Amino acid sequence: MNLIEEKFIKLGAEFAPGQEVRQNTNEVKLRGEKISGTPVDFSHGDVDAFVPIPGTLDDFVEGVHLGAKQAYTEYRGSKVLRENVAEKLSNFTGTTIDAEQNFIITPGTQGALFLAMGATVARGDKVAIVVPDYFANRKLVEFFDGEVVPIQMDYLGTNTNAGLDLTQLEGAFKAGVKLFLFSNPNNPSGVIYSQNEIHQIAALAQKYGASVIVDQLYSRQIFDKRSYTHLCAQNILDPENMITIMGPSKTESLSGYRLGVAFGSAKIIDRMEKLQAIVSLRAGGYSQAVLKSWFAEPEGWMAERIAQHQAIRDDLVAMLRAAEGFKVRPSEAGSYLFPKLPELDVAIEEFVKVLRLQAGVIVTPGTEFGPQFTDSFRINFSQNHQAAVSAISRLIMVVEVYRK
Amino acid sequence: MNLIEEKFIKLGAEFAPGQEVRQNTNEVKLRGEKISGTPVDFSHGDVDAFVPIPGTLDDFVEGVHLGAKQAYTEYRGSKVLRENVAEKLSNFTGTTIDAEQNFIITPGTQGALFLAMGATVARGDKVAIVVPDYFANRKLVEFFDGEVVPIQMDYLGTNTNAGLDLTQLEGAFKAGVKLFLFSNPNNPSGVIYSQNEIHQIAALAQKYGASVIVDQLYSRQIFDKRSYTHLCAQNILDPENMITIMGPSKTESLSGYRLGVAFGSAKIIDRMEKLQAIVSLRAGGYSQAVLKSWFAEPEGWMAERIAQHQAIRDDLVAMLRAAEGFKVRPSEAGSYLFPKLPELDVAIEEFVKVLRLQAGVIVTPGTEFGPQFTDSFRINFSQNHQAAVSAISRLIMVVEVYRK
């Protein structure tokens, strides 16, 4: 096998969220009848249930009418919009973001992550990533020929912090890791890193001269009035060794416009722009105009959205806890839950196919987030409330049939 | 210097089209007065002068109203739209494209190119690219740690074909090149490869087991009723070793929607989708809906657009030929001209800055397309006709002042 074939074998996307329709299900054998109910795709949020920020389509249309100016922005994005969003994010995070030097608009948060990783990881570099964490993190390190150094997070063993193994993180830095990538709130578990954890991460990175990329995609949707610590505002880690990623695709339901942003180190942002120039030139020009509505939602809109998601979370957690053998830590932010299943007599990859075919429920297998999570699955509960409740009850019924 | 720094030094984007506002011009000294006139940015087409296909914004709005289904497509793009466009492109190219196996929708043609190269080039691979050709081609090979093998094209020495050095191409294949990448019509010169050249390219690639990626971005805008040969329809090269790239960003002025497509080898398209999953997930969901209008333009729209561009080309070529010391081959397709300048007493990189500051005219230096083109510049003449004529007359005036 040649190098490129090896590389792409590691990049498998069969179980990636959203790709379920391409799965091979010829050999899946169902036990018993199909269980009827509204199909629910928990692999991502439902923007029909939680619609985009009001006015976003108007912003887009206005962008189209601006014409050439909006169609062809700098690769790092329209200056006017960078200034607009950098100011709003400075206020949100409590730091100072220079729109000219420290900010880039990207095609989705995924685009920001790809560019940030491509701008920092070279062949042979050791990169620390959390287990579990967003499934693309590992793939990105591998695609850029880096070496993954896993850092365990015992999210089920605590409820006062995320449960990151800081001793292991320091060991990784000592062993030559120069980059640490993590999501906060954690994807898939929805837990928030404590202030102490964030301070320790920053202090360790500073001590060992490492860089940190933090994916804060879901950092606006915080439940139970918890506190959230922005790493970029702590003044512990050299700001030139730090990139923060955000975007309006989740809580704000703007995924269809493919928008994200990254801010921080001028040096890394410069590289990200150079990479953008050969990846896709820029985030869609007209789409960029939609950023005007972000962080400028109608009064009360965000509070209402958070309350609705918290209510769904509460119902689903209660149902899962009432079912025998499930374990789940309630998410503290964002729309993900990462429950642990009772022991089944089929593998998790088989189970997710069965669940889709038998009950019309799509979930993402835990193994996408770390190889040991063969007993867990992720759901994005940003769904119609009743449909989500019904789908989880069908999931519990399917588990009964396949329980060991 | 570490590996990642080295990599990004090669990726310089200072002179890349569209990035002119970020150039350092502190040390540029102008000779004489500014020459007034409507500013013209020849680095890309002007979508205010040549507006998008009628109805495209309506398609987009309809896509938004389709909601979740359109926001979250498969990574390779919406099935309905793949089927729609694959059929239209099958008719256009004279080949058969299976929408399910052989087709992917990408964020712009740049996105298609990045994914195709990322899916085929591994560290150490030798990749043949044409000189001159699109500036990103070289950068892509270098970013993926491949080795560039240049193939010369003497576009000024002939007018019966593109002028590709086929002997050199065969030598490259013999020396281990496994991938040949080229644009047809050629960017920057606007020349079309003859049927014989395309047949030879296909036959050589087939003989040596190499793959070919052909960027046909401008293949609809053909002047003087010339013939155009689609490599994918020649049945010479194994279709599993071929990728064709197209998109509606240029002639059709849809660049602001960031849409492109690639079709061909199922194996390579599969890899491209896996890579898309970590690069930016998908082409903007709502934007994909705009593909409905592509190849479905109103009767006569394309013919009129081609005639208008041909008229601009004719005027600019006549002006440049009348000025002393310029050489230019009229473009046969697309909106680029790649004229050769008389000898100047400033370097080309300095000249393009002077031209912008003194005359409000932006052009791209020849060195973006190959290191030896220190005496050439590229323009995209998809501009307001009168403004383009006036800008070229100012360019000729500036050349007079800096002539050796």
PDB file of C-alpha atoms in Angstrom, chain A residues 95-216:
ATOM      1  CA  THR A  95      -9.980  40.023  25.792  1.00  0.00           C
ATOM      2  CA  THR A  96      -8.851  42.427  23.061  1.00  0.00           C
ATOM      3  CA  ILE A  97      -8.939  41.152  19.493  1.00  0.00           C
ATOM      4  CA  ASP A  98      -7.345  43.217  16.729  1.00  0.00           C
ATOM      5  CA  ALA A  99      -9.504  42.665  13.635  1.00  0.00           C
ATOM      6  CA  GLU A 100      -6.591  43.356  11.297  1.00  0.00           C
ATOM      7  CA  GLN A 101      -3.920  41.127  12.849  1.00  0.00           C
ATOM      8  CA  ASN A 102      -5.618  38.580  15.063  1.00  0.00           C
ATOM      9  CA  PHE A 103      -8.810  37.511  13.319  1.00  0.00           C
ATOM     10  CA  ILE A 104      -9.921  35.351  10.407  1.00  0.00           C
ATOM     11  CA  ILE A 105     -13.338  34.349   9.056  1.00  0.00           C
ATOM     12  CA  THR A 106     -13.457  30.720   7.936  1.00  0.00           C
ATOM     13  CA  PRO A 107     -15.795  28.284   6.144  1.00  0.00           C
ATOM     14  CA  GLY A 108     -17.446  26.970   9.295  1.00  0.00           C
ATOM     15  CA  THR A 109     -15.811  26.140  12.598  1.00  0.00           C
ATOM     16  CA  GLN A 110     -14.526  22.994  10.914  1.00  0.00           C
ATOM     17  CA  GLY A 111     -12.715  25.259   8.459  1.00  0.00           C
ATOM     18  CA  ALA A 112     -11.154  27.195  11.344  1.00  0.00           C
ATOM     19  CA  LEU A 113     -10.000  23.984  12.975  1.00  0.00           C
ATOM     20  CA  PHE A 114      -8.502  22.635   9.753  1.00  0.00           C
ATOM     21  CA  LEU A 115      -6.649  25.869   9.049  1.00  0.00           C
ATOM     22  CA  ALA A 116      -5.405  26.206  12.622  1.00  0.00           C
ATOM     23  CA  MET A 117      -4.101  22.649  12.640  1.00  0.00           C
ATOM     24  CA  GLY A 118      -2.589  22.982   9.166  1.00  0.00           C
ATOM     25  CA  ALA A 119      -0.853  26.152  10.346  1.00  0.00           C
ATOM     26  CA  THR A 120       0.718  24.524  13.389  1.00  0.00           C
ATOM     27  CA  VAL A 121       1.259  20.792  12.818  1.00  0.00           C
ATOM     28  CA  ALA A 122       4.141  19.514  10.701  1.00  0.00           C
ATOM     29  CA  ARG A 123       5.258  15.972  10.026  1.00  0.00           C
ATOM     30  CA  GLY A 124       6.360  14.189  13.164  1.00  0.00           C
ATOM     31  CA  ASP A 125       5.004  16.805  15.599  1.00  0.00           C
ATOM     32  CA  LYS A 126       3.494  15.420  18.781  1.00  0.00           C
ATOM     33  CA  VAL A 127       0.021  16.827  19.416  1.00  0.00           C
ATOM     34  CA  ALA A 128      -1.935  16.261  22.618  1.00  0.00           C
ATOM     35  CA  ILE A 129      -5.671  15.752  22.243  1.00  0.00           C
ATOM     36  CA  VAL A 130      -8.303  14.897  24.802  1.00  0.00           C
ATOM     37  CA  VAL A 131     -10.059  11.539  24.926  1.00  0.00           C
ATOM     38  CA  PRO A 132     -12.959  11.834  24.345  1.00  0.00           C
ATOM     39  CA  ASP A 133     -13.029  14.850  22.074  1.00  0.00           C
ATOM     40  CA  TYR A 134     -14.379  15.938  18.698  1.00  0.00           C
ATOM     41  CA  PHE A 135     -13.792  13.138  16.202  1.00  0.00           C
ATOM     42  CA  ALA A 136     -12.001  15.331  13.653  1.00  0.00           C
ATOM     43  CA  ASN A 137      -9.223  16.284  16.100  1.00  0.00           C
ATOM     44  CA  ARG A 138      -7.480  12.939  15.838  1.00  0.00           C
ATOM     45  CA  LYS A 139      -8.020  12.784  12.093  1.00  0.00           C
ATOM     46  CA  LEU A 140      -6.506  16.239  11.615  1.00  0.00           C
ATOM     47  CA  VAL A 141      -3.344  15.324  13.501  1.00  0.00           C
ATOM     48  CA  GLU A 142      -3.009  12.182  11.420  1.00  0.00           C
ATOM     49  CA  PHE A 143      -3.713  13.953   8.149  1.00  0.00           C
ATOM     50  CA  PHE A 144      -0.873  16.400   8.837  1.00  0.00           C
ATOM     51  CA  ASP A 145       1.431  13.475   9.704  1.00  0.00           C
ATOM     52  CA  GLY A 146       1.590  14.422  13.369  1.00  0.00           C
ATOM     53  CA  GLU A 147       1.590  11.993  16.260  1.00  0.00           C
ATOM     54  CA  VAL A 148      -1.456  11.860  18.543  1.00  0.00           C
ATOM     55  CA  VAL A 149      -0.704  11.933  22.268  1.00  0.00           C
ATOM     56  CA  PRO A 150      -3.982  11.138  24.048  1.00  0.00           C
ATOM     57  CA  ILE A 151      -4.871  12.853  27.332  1.00  0.00           C
ATOM     58  CA  GLN A 152      -7.621  11.105  29.279  1.00  0.00           C
ATOM     59  CA  MET A 153     -10.631  12.935  30.657  1.00  0.00           C
ATOM     60  CA  ASP A 154     -12.669  11.122  33.304  1.00  0.00           C
ATOM     61  CA  TYR A 155     -15.893  13.055  32.731  1.00  0.00           C
ATOM     62  CA  LEU A 156     -18.022  10.412  34.480  1.00  0.00           C
ATOM     63  CA  GLY A 157     -15.842  10.302  37.593  1.00  0.00           C
ATOM     64  CA  THR A 158     -16.465  13.866  38.758  1.00  0.00           C
ATOM     65  CA  ASN A 159     -18.972  16.676  38.647  1.00  0.00           C
ATOM     66  CA  THR A 160     -16.830  19.584  39.808  1.00  0.00           C
ATOM     67  CA  ASN A 161     -14.657  19.847  36.730  1.00  0.00           C
ATOM     68  CA  ALA A 162     -14.173  18.260  33.309  1.00  0.00           C
ATOM     69  CA  GLY A 163     -11.902  15.575  34.746  1.00  0.00           C
ATOM     70  CA  LEU A 164      -8.862  16.207  32.554  1.00  0.00           C
ATOM     71  CA  ASP A 165      -5.756  14.284  33.618  1.00  0.00           C
ATOM     72  CA  LEU A 166      -3.418  17.237  34.149  1.00  0.00           C
ATOM     73  CA  THR A 167      -0.535  15.007  35.233  1.00  0.00           C
ATOM     74  CA  GLN A 168      -0.761  13.220  31.927  1.00  0.00           C
ATOM     75  CA  LEU A 169      -0.870  16.586  30.120  1.00  0.00           C
ATOM     76  CA  GLU A 170       2.306  17.735  31.876  1.00  0.00           C
ATOM     77  CA  GLY A 171       3.935  14.425  31.016  1.00  0.00           C
ATOM     78  CA  ALA A 172       3.026  14.979  27.376  1.00  0.00           C
ATOM     79  CA  PHE A 173       4.561  18.452  27.357  1.00  0.00           C
ATOM     80  CA  LYS A 174       7.687  17.045  29.009  1.00  0.00           C
ATOM     81  CA  ALA A 175       7.850  14.400  26.304  1.00  0.00           C
ATOM     82  CA  GLY A 176       7.934  17.053  23.573  1.00  0.00           C
ATOM     83  CA  VAL A 177       4.309  17.896  22.796  1.00  0.00           C
ATOM     84  CA  LYS A 178       4.193  21.424  21.387  1.00  0.00           C
ATOM     85  CA  LEU A 179       0.461  21.712  20.726  1.00  0.00           C
ATOM     86  CA  PHE A 180      -2.615  20.939  22.810  1.00  0.00           C
ATOM     87  CA  LEU A 181      -6.018  20.951  21.152  1.00  0.00           C
ATOM     88  CA  PHE A 182      -9.265  20.694  23.061  1.00  0.00           C
ATOM     89  CA  SER A 183     -12.931  21.686  22.916  1.00  0.00           C
ATOM     90  CA  ASN A 184     -14.602  23.586  25.759  1.00  0.00           C
ATOM     91  CA  PRO A 185     -17.377  22.672  26.453  1.00  0.00           C
ATOM     92  CA  ASN A 186     -16.112  19.224  25.638  1.00  0.00           C
ATOM     93  CA  ASN A 187     -17.562  17.541  22.597  1.00  0.00           C
ATOM     94  CA  PRO A 188     -19.059  14.896  23.056  1.00  0.00           C
ATOM     95  CA  SER A 189     -19.687  15.016  26.830  1.00  0.00           C
ATOM     96  CA  GLY A 190     -20.867  18.628  27.170  1.00  0.00           C
ATOM     97  CA  VAL A 191     -18.828  19.245  30.309  1.00  0.00           C
ATOM     98  CA  ILE A 192     -17.147  22.593  31.008  1.00  0.00           C
ATOM     99  CA  TYR A 193     -13.537  22.853  32.126  1.00  0.00           C
ATOM    100  CA  SER A 194     -13.266  24.444  35.577  1.00  0.00           C
ATOM    101  CA  GLN A 195     -11.403  27.705  36.075  1.00  0.00           C
ATOM    102  CA  ASN A 196      -8.665  25.741  37.785  1.00  0.00           C
ATOM    103  CA  GLU A 197      -8.353  23.337  34.862  1.00  0.00           C
ATOM    104  CA  ILE A 198      -8.114  26.205  32.377  1.00  0.00           C
ATOM    105  CA  HIS A 199      -5.491  27.949  34.534  1.00  0.00           C
ATOM    106  CA  GLN A 200      -3.476  24.746  34.812  1.00  0.00           C
ATOM    107  CA  ILE A 201      -3.656  24.105  31.065  1.00  0.00           C
ATOM    108  CA  ALA A 202      -2.481  27.653  30.357  1.00  0.00           C
ATOM    109  CA  ALA A 203       0.288  27.513  32.973  1.00  0.00           C
ATOM    110  CA  LEU A 204       1.593  24.168  31.734  1.00  0.00           C
ATOM    111  CA  ALA A 205       1.588  25.285  28.100  1.00  0.00           C
ATOM    112  CA  GLN A 206       3.410  28.458  29.103  1.00  0.00           C
ATOM    113  CA  LYS A 207       5.957  26.531  31.171  1.00  0.00           C
ATOM    114  CA  TYR A 208       6.803  24.177  28.314  1.00  0.00           C
ATOM    115  CA  GLY A 209       6.535  26.685  25.448  1.00  0.00           C
ATOM    116  CA  ALA A 210       3.580  24.913  23.870  1.00  0.00           C
ATOM    117  CA  SER A 211       0.662  26.317  21.878  1.00  0.00           C
ATOM    118  CA  VAL A 212      -3.017  25.749  22.616  1.00  0.00           C
ATOM    119  CA  ILE A 213      -5.966  25.665  20.230  1.00  0.00           C
ATOM    120  CA  VAL A 214      -9.305  25.798  22.010  1.00  0.00           C
ATOM    121  CA  ASP A 215     -12.547  25.100  20.190  1.00  0.00           C
ATOM    122  CA  GLN A 216     -15.263  27.105  21.961  1.00  0.00           C
TER     123      GLN A 216
END
